[in-house]
């Protein structure tokens, strides 16, 4: 698999014959259809942790919403697909501040917003607007939360991350994972972690190997399979 020809500041990729643009914010832009895809927003994860005694700053929902709002203002998508786990748990809507609810309602009113069912949030709050589905098919692409390996699939759930070693140091970044036939999105939520793309969980989805598209500050970087390394065990040292 190779990335498609792109502008110097962009990385493009092909999936099922469609040209897609992975964005450094962790979203996916399908320009031909004016579709913006986001995944694993995990709204109100901070307040869920706080309820269990882990006092995290309660600003993750606001930070994640701000990213989505900036992308909408810049790209003007017709459709926004949220690929599941948009809310951290079933009680998240009860903890959602009214100001944040109004911001979500503004987004769902301005765009055809699709809530794809996730394992954390099978029933998105109806008062926030948008429409809900388990799976969404548009042309040759199919959008769902948990990846199955189907050709043309865009999924989330696994929170892929890439580890790269170079010049004596390691770099770990959230990433898009793809083999040209299917793609797994990075988690976009402010407090979400990542699973190394070399983890065994990705093997059934990408049986012939995976390519990572790592998120940088201003662009996305293609990383070949040969450059990827597994996470080191706790206390271990890297050996070249």
PDB file of C-alpha atoms in Angstrom:
ATOM      1  CA  UNK A   1       0.000   0.000   0.000  1.00  0.00           C
ATOM      2  CA  UNK A   2       1.195   3.524  -0.767  1.00  0.00           C
ATOM      3  CA  UNK A   3      -0.225   6.908   0.104  1.00  0.00           C
ATOM      4  CA  UNK A   4      -1.891   8.843  -2.685  1.00  0.00           C
ATOM      5  CA  UNK A   5      -0.228  11.917  -4.184  1.00  0.00           C
ATOM      6  CA  UNK A   6      -0.910  14.874  -1.900  1.00  0.00           C
ATOM      7  CA  UNK A   7      -0.070  18.499  -1.335  1.00  0.00           C
ATOM      8  CA  UNK A   8       3.159  19.044   0.631  1.00  0.00           C
ATOM      9  CA  UNK A   9       1.150  19.737   3.779  1.00  0.00           C
ATOM     10  CA  UNK A  10      -1.226  16.786   3.362  1.00  0.00           C
ATOM     11  CA  UNK A  11      -1.200  13.016   3.305  1.00  0.00           C
ATOM     12  CA  UNK A  12      -3.869  11.199   1.322  1.00  0.00           C
ATOM     13  CA  UNK A  13      -4.724   7.532   1.161  1.00  0.00           C
ATOM     14  CA  UNK A  14      -6.838   5.286  -1.030  1.00  0.00           C
ATOM     15  CA  UNK A  15      -9.504   3.016   0.437  1.00  0.00           C
ATOM     16  CA  UNK A  16     -11.766   0.884  -1.764  1.00  0.00           C
ATOM     17  CA  UNK A  17     -11.014   3.222  -4.654  1.00  0.00           C
ATOM     18  CA  UNK A  18     -11.884   6.381  -2.719  1.00  0.00           C
ATOM     19  CA  UNK A  19      -9.439   9.188  -1.923  1.00  0.00           C
ATOM     20  CA  UNK A  20      -9.462  10.090   1.776  1.00  0.00           C
ATOM     21  CA  UNK A  21      -7.521  12.638   3.811  1.00  0.00           C
ATOM     22  CA  UNK A  22      -6.451  11.719   7.358  1.00  0.00           C
ATOM     23  CA  UNK A  23      -6.194  14.904   9.400  1.00  0.00           C
ATOM     24  CA  UNK A  24      -3.723  15.698  12.205  1.00  0.00           C
ATOM     25  CA  UNK A  25      -6.650  16.279  14.567  1.00  0.00           C
ATOM     26  CA  UNK A  26      -7.503  12.571  14.218  1.00  0.00           C
ATOM     27  CA  UNK A  27     -10.497  13.000  11.903  1.00  0.00           C
ATOM     28  CA  UNK A  28     -10.948  11.633   8.375  1.00  0.00           C
ATOM     29  CA  UNK A  29     -12.113  13.804   5.470  1.00  0.00           C
ATOM     30  CA  UNK A  30     -13.850  12.306   2.431  1.00  0.00           C
ATOM     31  CA  UNK A  31     -13.902  15.356   0.171  1.00  0.00           C
ATOM     32  CA  UNK A  32     -15.877  13.829  -2.715  1.00  0.00           C
ATOM     33  CA  UNK A  33     -18.838  13.185  -0.422  1.00  0.00           C
ATOM     34  CA  UNK A  34     -18.152  16.081   1.994  1.00  0.00           C
ATOM     35  CA  UNK A  35     -18.116  13.575   4.855  1.00  0.00           C
ATOM     36  CA  UNK A  36     -16.151  14.182   8.051  1.00  0.00           C
ATOM     37  CA  UNK A  37     -15.515  11.110  10.225  1.00  0.00           C
ATOM     38  CA  UNK A  38     -14.596  11.290  13.912  1.00  0.00           C
ATOM     39  CA  UNK A  39     -14.242   8.390  16.325  1.00  0.00           C
ATOM     40  CA  UNK A  40     -14.196   7.592  20.028  1.00  0.00           C
ATOM     41  CA  UNK A  41     -14.910  11.096  21.302  1.00  0.00           C
ATOM     42  CA  UNK A  42     -15.609   9.730  24.801  1.00  0.00           C
ATOM     43  CA  UNK A  43     -17.460  12.832  25.990  1.00  0.00           C
ATOM     44  CA  UNK A  44     -17.438  13.150  29.803  1.00  0.00           C
ATOM     45  CA  UNK A  45     -14.678  10.640  30.425  1.00  0.00           C
ATOM     46  CA  UNK A  46     -13.117  13.080  32.884  1.00  0.00           C
ATOM     47  CA  UNK A  47     -16.280  13.311  34.978  1.00  0.00           C
ATOM     48  CA  UNK A  48     -16.581   9.496  34.960  1.00  0.00           C
ATOM     49  CA  UNK A  49     -13.078   9.194  36.421  1.00  0.00           C
ATOM     50  CA  UNK A  50     -13.807  11.951  38.945  1.00  0.00           C
ATOM     51  CA  UNK A  51     -16.876  10.051  40.159  1.00  0.00           C
ATOM     52  CA  UNK A  52     -14.553   7.139  40.974  1.00  0.00           C
ATOM     53  CA  UNK A  53     -12.113   9.344  42.874  1.00  0.00           C
ATOM     54  CA  UNK A  54      -9.571  10.014  40.097  1.00  0.00           C
ATOM     55  CA  UNK A  55      -9.603  13.779  39.905  1.00  0.00           C
ATOM     56  CA  UNK A  56      -8.893  14.716  36.275  1.00  0.00           C
ATOM     57  CA  UNK A  57      -9.489  18.244  34.952  1.00  0.00           C
ATOM     58  CA  UNK A  58     -13.154  18.380  33.833  1.00  0.00           C
ATOM     59  CA  UNK A  59     -12.424  19.948  30.463  1.00  0.00           C
ATOM     60  CA  UNK A  60     -12.070  16.983  28.106  1.00  0.00           C
ATOM     61  CA  UNK A  61     -15.518  17.375  26.539  1.00  0.00           C
ATOM     62  CA  UNK A  62     -14.938  21.071  25.855  1.00  0.00           C
ATOM     63  CA  UNK A  63     -11.511  20.386  24.343  1.00  0.00           C
ATOM     64  CA  UNK A  64     -12.822  17.634  22.071  1.00  0.00           C
ATOM     65  CA  UNK A  65     -15.827  19.708  20.993  1.00  0.00           C
ATOM     66  CA  UNK A  66     -13.540  22.614  20.113  1.00  0.00           C
ATOM     67  CA  UNK A  67     -11.570  20.411  17.716  1.00  0.00           C
ATOM     68  CA  UNK A  68     -14.747  19.207  15.997  1.00  0.00           C
ATOM     69  CA  UNK A  69     -16.094  22.759  15.752  1.00  0.00           C
ATOM     70  CA  UNK A  70     -12.871  24.040  14.164  1.00  0.00           C
ATOM     71  CA  UNK A  71     -12.918  21.248  11.583  1.00  0.00           C
ATOM     72  CA  UNK A  72     -16.549  21.972  10.741  1.00  0.00           C
ATOM     73  CA  UNK A  73     -15.837  25.674  10.298  1.00  0.00           C
ATOM     74  CA  UNK A  74     -12.882  24.909   8.025  1.00  0.00           C
ATOM     75  CA  UNK A  75     -14.237  22.022   5.936  1.00  0.00           C
ATOM     76  CA  UNK A  76     -18.006  22.692   5.997  1.00  0.00           C
ATOM     77  CA  UNK A  77     -18.985  19.017   5.835  1.00  0.00           C
ATOM     78  CA  UNK A  78     -22.454  17.955   4.734  1.00  0.00           C
ATOM     79  CA  UNK A  79     -22.321  14.828   6.901  1.00  0.00           C
ATOM     80  CA  UNK A  80     -20.491  14.056  10.134  1.00  0.00           C
ATOM     81  CA  UNK A  81     -20.137  10.430  11.200  1.00  0.00           C
ATOM     82  CA  UNK A  82     -19.239   9.790  14.832  1.00  0.00           C
ATOM     83  CA  UNK A  83     -17.956   6.207  14.861  1.00  0.00           C
ATOM     84  CA  UNK A  84     -19.153   5.096  18.274  1.00  0.00           C
ATOM     85  CA  UNK A  85     -18.101   5.619  21.884  1.00  0.00           C
ATOM     86  CA  UNK A  86     -19.073   9.243  21.432  1.00  0.00           C
ATOM     87  CA  UNK A  87     -19.993   9.220  25.141  1.00  0.00           C
ATOM     88  CA  UNK A  88     -17.850   7.496  27.722  1.00  0.00           C
ATOM     89  CA  UNK A  89     -20.715   5.683  29.423  1.00  0.00           C
ATOM     90  CA  UNK A  90     -24.501   5.482  29.560  1.00  0.00           C
ATOM     91  CA  UNK A  91     -24.717   8.110  32.316  1.00  0.00           C
ATOM     92  CA  UNK A  92     -22.571  10.656  30.468  1.00  0.00           C
ATOM     93  CA  UNK A  93     -25.579  12.674  29.305  1.00  0.00           C
ATOM     94  CA  UNK A  94     -26.598  13.171  32.952  1.00  0.00           C
ATOM     95  CA  UNK A  95     -23.191  14.701  33.706  1.00  0.00           C
ATOM     96  CA  UNK A  96     -23.000  16.722  30.475  1.00  0.00           C
ATOM     97  CA  UNK A  97     -23.097  20.457  31.291  1.00  0.00           C
ATOM     98  CA  UNK A  98     -25.910  22.334  29.565  1.00  0.00           C
ATOM     99  CA  UNK A  99     -23.441  24.583  27.749  1.00  0.00           C
ATOM    100  CA  UNK A 100     -21.791  21.557  26.150  1.00  0.00           C
ATOM    101  CA  UNK A 101     -25.166  20.073  25.255  1.00  0.00           C
ATOM    102  CA  UNK A 102     -26.033  23.266  23.376  1.00  0.00           C
ATOM    103  CA  UNK A 103     -22.759  23.080  21.448  1.00  0.00           C
ATOM    104  CA  UNK A 104     -23.511  19.492  20.402  1.00  0.00           C
ATOM    105  CA  UNK A 105     -27.055  20.489  19.393  1.00  0.00           C
ATOM    106  CA  UNK A 106     -25.645  23.283  17.238  1.00  0.00           C
ATOM    107  CA  UNK A 107     -23.421  20.781  15.425  1.00  0.00           C
ATOM    108  CA  UNK A 108     -26.195  18.251  14.860  1.00  0.00           C
ATOM    109  CA  UNK A 109     -28.522  21.003  13.609  1.00  0.00           C
ATOM    110  CA  UNK A 110     -25.980  22.368  11.126  1.00  0.00           C
ATOM    111  CA  UNK A 111     -24.934  18.983   9.662  1.00  0.00           C
ATOM    112  CA  UNK A 112     -26.346  15.559   8.924  1.00  0.00           C
ATOM    113  CA  UNK A 113     -24.876  14.078  12.101  1.00  0.00           C
ATOM    114  CA  UNK A 114     -24.808  10.281  12.363  1.00  0.00           C
ATOM    115  CA  UNK A 115     -24.178   8.582  15.721  1.00  0.00           C
ATOM    116  CA  UNK A 116     -22.807   5.093  15.036  1.00  0.00           C
ATOM    117  CA  UNK A 117     -23.501   2.740  17.922  1.00  0.00           C
ATOM    118  CA  UNK A 118     -20.492   1.950  20.121  1.00  0.00           C
ATOM    119  CA  UNK A 119     -19.902  -0.446  22.977  1.00  0.00           C
ATOM    120  CA  UNK A 120     -19.937   2.437  25.489  1.00  0.00           C
ATOM    121  CA  UNK A 121     -22.969   4.261  24.092  1.00  0.00           C
ATOM    122  CA  UNK A 122     -25.516   2.088  22.274  1.00  0.00           C
ATOM    123  CA  UNK A 123     -28.265   4.721  22.740  1.00  0.00           C
ATOM    124  CA  UNK A 124     -27.096   8.315  22.097  1.00  0.00           C
ATOM    125  CA  UNK A 125     -29.247  10.966  23.826  1.00  0.00           C
ATOM    126  CA  UNK A 126     -32.153  11.884  21.529  1.00  0.00           C
ATOM    127  CA  UNK A 127     -32.373  15.488  22.746  1.00  0.00           C
ATOM    128  CA  UNK A 128     -28.915  16.193  21.315  1.00  0.00           C
ATOM    129  CA  UNK A 129     -30.109  15.692  17.740  1.00  0.00           C
ATOM    130  CA  UNK A 130     -28.642  13.663  14.907  1.00  0.00           C
ATOM    131  CA  UNK A 131     -29.622  10.141  13.889  1.00  0.00           C
ATOM    132  CA  UNK A 132     -28.395   6.806  15.183  1.00  0.00           C
ATOM    133  CA  UNK A 133     -27.412   3.596  13.408  1.00  0.00           C
ATOM    134  CA  UNK A 134     -25.354   0.476  14.010  1.00  0.00           C
ATOM    135  CA  UNK A 135     -23.731   0.478  10.568  1.00  0.00           C
ATOM    136  CA  UNK A 136     -23.701   3.073   7.791  1.00  0.00           C
ATOM    137  CA  UNK A 137     -22.906   2.334   4.147  1.00  0.00           C
ATOM    138  CA  UNK A 138     -22.058   5.091   1.681  1.00  0.00           C
ATOM    139  CA  UNK A 139     -20.922   3.935  -1.741  1.00  0.00           C
ATOM    140  CA  UNK A 140     -18.066   1.444  -1.394  1.00  0.00           C
ATOM    141  CA  UNK A 141     -17.364   2.345   2.239  1.00  0.00           C
ATOM    142  CA  UNK A 142     -18.951   0.937   5.377  1.00  0.00           C
ATOM    143  CA  UNK A 143     -18.750   2.700   8.735  1.00  0.00           C
ATOM    144  CA  UNK A 144     -19.067   0.866  12.064  1.00  0.00           C
ATOM    145  CA  UNK A 145     -17.563   1.033  15.540  1.00  0.00           C
ATOM    146  CA  UNK A 146     -15.874  -2.335  16.017  1.00  0.00           C
ATOM    147  CA  UNK A 147     -13.715  -3.464  13.072  1.00  0.00           C
ATOM    148  CA  UNK A 148     -14.529  -6.763  11.383  1.00  0.00           C
ATOM    149  CA  UNK A 149     -11.985  -6.684   8.548  1.00  0.00           C
ATOM    150  CA  UNK A 150     -14.614  -6.190   5.852  1.00  0.00           C
ATOM    151  CA  UNK A 151     -13.280  -4.595   2.656  1.00  0.00           C
ATOM    152  CA  UNK A 152     -14.074  -0.880   2.516  1.00  0.00           C
ATOM    153  CA  UNK A 153     -14.545  -0.691   6.275  1.00  0.00           C
ATOM    154  CA  UNK A 154     -13.838   2.415   8.360  1.00  0.00           C
ATOM    155  CA  UNK A 155     -13.999   1.599  12.073  1.00  0.00           C
ATOM    156  CA  UNK A 156     -12.831   2.797  15.483  1.00  0.00           C
ATOM    157  CA  UNK A 157     -12.808   1.098  18.886  1.00  0.00           C
ATOM    158  CA  UNK A 158      -9.142  -0.003  19.027  1.00  0.00           C
ATOM    159  CA  UNK A 159      -7.543   3.456  19.419  1.00  0.00           C
ATOM    160  CA  UNK A 160      -4.464   2.677  17.222  1.00  0.00           C
ATOM    161  CA  UNK A 161      -1.075   4.177  18.052  1.00  0.00           C
ATOM    162  CA  UNK A 162       2.301   3.884  16.327  1.00  0.00           C
ATOM    163  CA  UNK A 163       5.674   3.494  18.029  1.00  0.00           C
ATOM    164  CA  UNK A 164       8.751   4.517  16.038  1.00  0.00           C
ATOM    165  CA  UNK A 165      12.417   4.334  17.069  1.00  0.00           C
ATOM    166  CA  UNK A 166      14.978   6.665  15.560  1.00  0.00           C
ATOM    167  CA  UNK A 167      18.132   8.557  16.484  1.00  0.00           C
ATOM    168  CA  UNK A 168      18.269   6.984  19.903  1.00  0.00           C
ATOM    169  CA  UNK A 169      14.769   7.870  21.027  1.00  0.00           C
ATOM    170  CA  UNK A 170      11.247   6.583  20.659  1.00  0.00           C
ATOM    171  CA  UNK A 171       8.155   8.436  19.482  1.00  0.00           C
ATOM    172  CA  UNK A 172       4.621   7.213  20.106  1.00  0.00           C
ATOM    173  CA  UNK A 173       1.707   8.823  18.264  1.00  0.00           C
ATOM    174  CA  UNK A 174      -1.946   8.164  17.714  1.00  0.00           C
ATOM    175  CA  UNK A 175      -2.451   6.972  14.168  1.00  0.00           C
ATOM    176  CA  UNK A 176      -4.753   5.752  11.436  1.00  0.00           C
ATOM    177  CA  UNK A 177      -4.169   2.064  10.689  1.00  0.00           C
ATOM    178  CA  UNK A 178      -4.823   0.752   7.185  1.00  0.00           C
ATOM    179  CA  UNK A 179      -3.802  -1.805   4.579  1.00  0.00           C
ATOM    180  CA  UNK A 180      -5.535  -0.133   1.643  1.00  0.00           C
ATOM    181  CA  UNK A 181      -8.680  -2.253   1.962  1.00  0.00           C
ATOM    182  CA  UNK A 182      -9.861  -1.224   5.440  1.00  0.00           C
ATOM    183  CA  UNK A 183      -9.028   1.451   8.022  1.00  0.00           C
ATOM    184  CA  UNK A 184      -9.160   1.890  11.807  1.00  0.00           C
ATOM    185  CA  UNK A 185      -9.476   5.435  13.128  1.00  0.00           C
ATOM    186  CA  UNK A 186      -7.546   6.925  16.045  1.00  0.00           C
ATOM    187  CA  UNK A 187      -9.467   7.960  19.139  1.00  0.00           C
ATOM    188  CA  UNK A 188     -10.220  11.677  19.163  1.00  0.00           C
ATOM    189  CA  UNK A 189     -11.239  12.125  22.795  1.00  0.00           C
ATOM    190  CA  UNK A 190      -8.929  14.287  24.882  1.00  0.00           C
ATOM    191  CA  UNK A 191      -8.369  11.618  27.557  1.00  0.00           C
ATOM    192  CA  UNK A 192      -8.247   8.521  25.343  1.00  0.00           C
ATOM    193  CA  UNK A 193      -5.153   6.333  25.162  1.00  0.00           C
ATOM    194  CA  UNK A 194      -3.862   4.193  22.299  1.00  0.00           C
ATOM    195  CA  UNK A 195      -3.151   0.550  21.465  1.00  0.00           C
ATOM    196  CA  UNK A 196       0.030  -0.225  19.511  1.00  0.00           C
ATOM    197  CA  UNK A 197      -0.826  -1.243  15.932  1.00  0.00           C
ATOM    198  CA  UNK A 198       1.480  -4.263  16.329  1.00  0.00           C
ATOM    199  CA  UNK A 199      -0.716  -5.599  19.125  1.00  0.00           C
ATOM    200  CA  UNK A 200      -2.328  -8.972  18.419  1.00  0.00           C
ATOM    201  CA  UNK A 201      -5.779  -7.323  18.361  1.00  0.00           C
ATOM    202  CA  UNK A 202      -4.989  -5.820  14.938  1.00  0.00           C
ATOM    203  CA  UNK A 203      -3.746  -9.042  13.320  1.00  0.00           C
ATOM    204  CA  UNK A 204      -7.165 -10.453  12.300  1.00  0.00           C
ATOM    205  CA  UNK A 205      -8.100  -7.120  10.724  1.00  0.00           C
ATOM    206  CA  UNK A 206      -4.847  -6.671   8.792  1.00  0.00           C
ATOM    207  CA  UNK A 207      -3.616 -10.233   8.104  1.00  0.00           C
ATOM    208  CA  UNK A 208      -1.061  -9.065   5.524  1.00  0.00           C
ATOM    209  CA  UNK A 209       0.368  -6.249   7.636  1.00  0.00           C
ATOM    210  CA  UNK A 210      -0.604  -2.724   8.528  1.00  0.00           C
ATOM    211  CA  UNK A 211       0.570   0.741   7.574  1.00  0.00           C
ATOM    212  CA  UNK A 212       0.308   3.566  10.096  1.00  0.00           C
ATOM    213  CA  UNK A 213      -0.501   7.185   9.371  1.00  0.00           C
ATOM    214  CA  UNK A 214       0.802   8.946  12.474  1.00  0.00           C
ATOM    215  CA  UNK A 215      -0.588  12.236  13.747  1.00  0.00           C
ATOM    216  CA  UNK A 216       1.845  15.140  13.826  1.00  0.00           C
ATOM    217  CA  UNK A 217       1.288  18.673  15.018  1.00  0.00           C
ATOM    218  CA  UNK A 218       0.397  20.021  11.574  1.00  0.00           C
ATOM    219  CA  UNK A 219       0.183  17.004   9.267  1.00  0.00           C
ATOM    220  CA  UNK A 220      -0.137  13.234   9.138  1.00  0.00           C
ATOM    221  CA  UNK A 221       2.958  11.127   8.380  1.00  0.00           C
ATOM    222  CA  UNK A 222       2.925   7.787   6.605  1.00  0.00           C
ATOM    223  CA  UNK A 223       4.926   5.143   8.481  1.00  0.00           C
ATOM    224  CA  UNK A 224       5.874   1.906   6.762  1.00  0.00           C
ATOM    225  CA  UNK A 225       5.341  -1.400   8.501  1.00  0.00           C
ATOM    226  CA  UNK A 226       9.119  -1.931   8.689  1.00  0.00           C
ATOM    227  CA  UNK A 227       9.531   1.222  10.800  1.00  0.00           C
ATOM    228  CA  UNK A 228       7.011   0.204  13.464  1.00  0.00           C
ATOM    229  CA  UNK A 229       8.063  -1.356  16.772  1.00  0.00           C
ATOM    230  CA  UNK A 230       6.081  -2.888  19.601  1.00  0.00           C
ATOM    231  CA  UNK A 231       5.767  -1.145  22.960  1.00  0.00           C
ATOM    232  CA  UNK A 232       8.589  -2.075  25.286  1.00  0.00           C
ATOM    233  CA  UNK A 233       7.757  -3.953  28.509  1.00  0.00           C
ATOM    234  CA  UNK A 234       7.902  -1.939  31.712  1.00  0.00           C
ATOM    235  CA  UNK A 235      11.528  -1.467  32.778  1.00  0.00           C
ATOM    236  CA  UNK A 236      12.980  -2.808  29.525  1.00  0.00           C
ATOM    237  CA  UNK A 237      15.469  -1.015  27.295  1.00  0.00           C
ATOM    238  CA  UNK A 238      15.351  -0.782  23.545  1.00  0.00           C
ATOM    239  CA  UNK A 239      17.943  -2.771  21.604  1.00  0.00           C
ATOM    240  CA  UNK A 240      18.753  -1.944  18.015  1.00  0.00           C
TER     241      UNK A 240
END
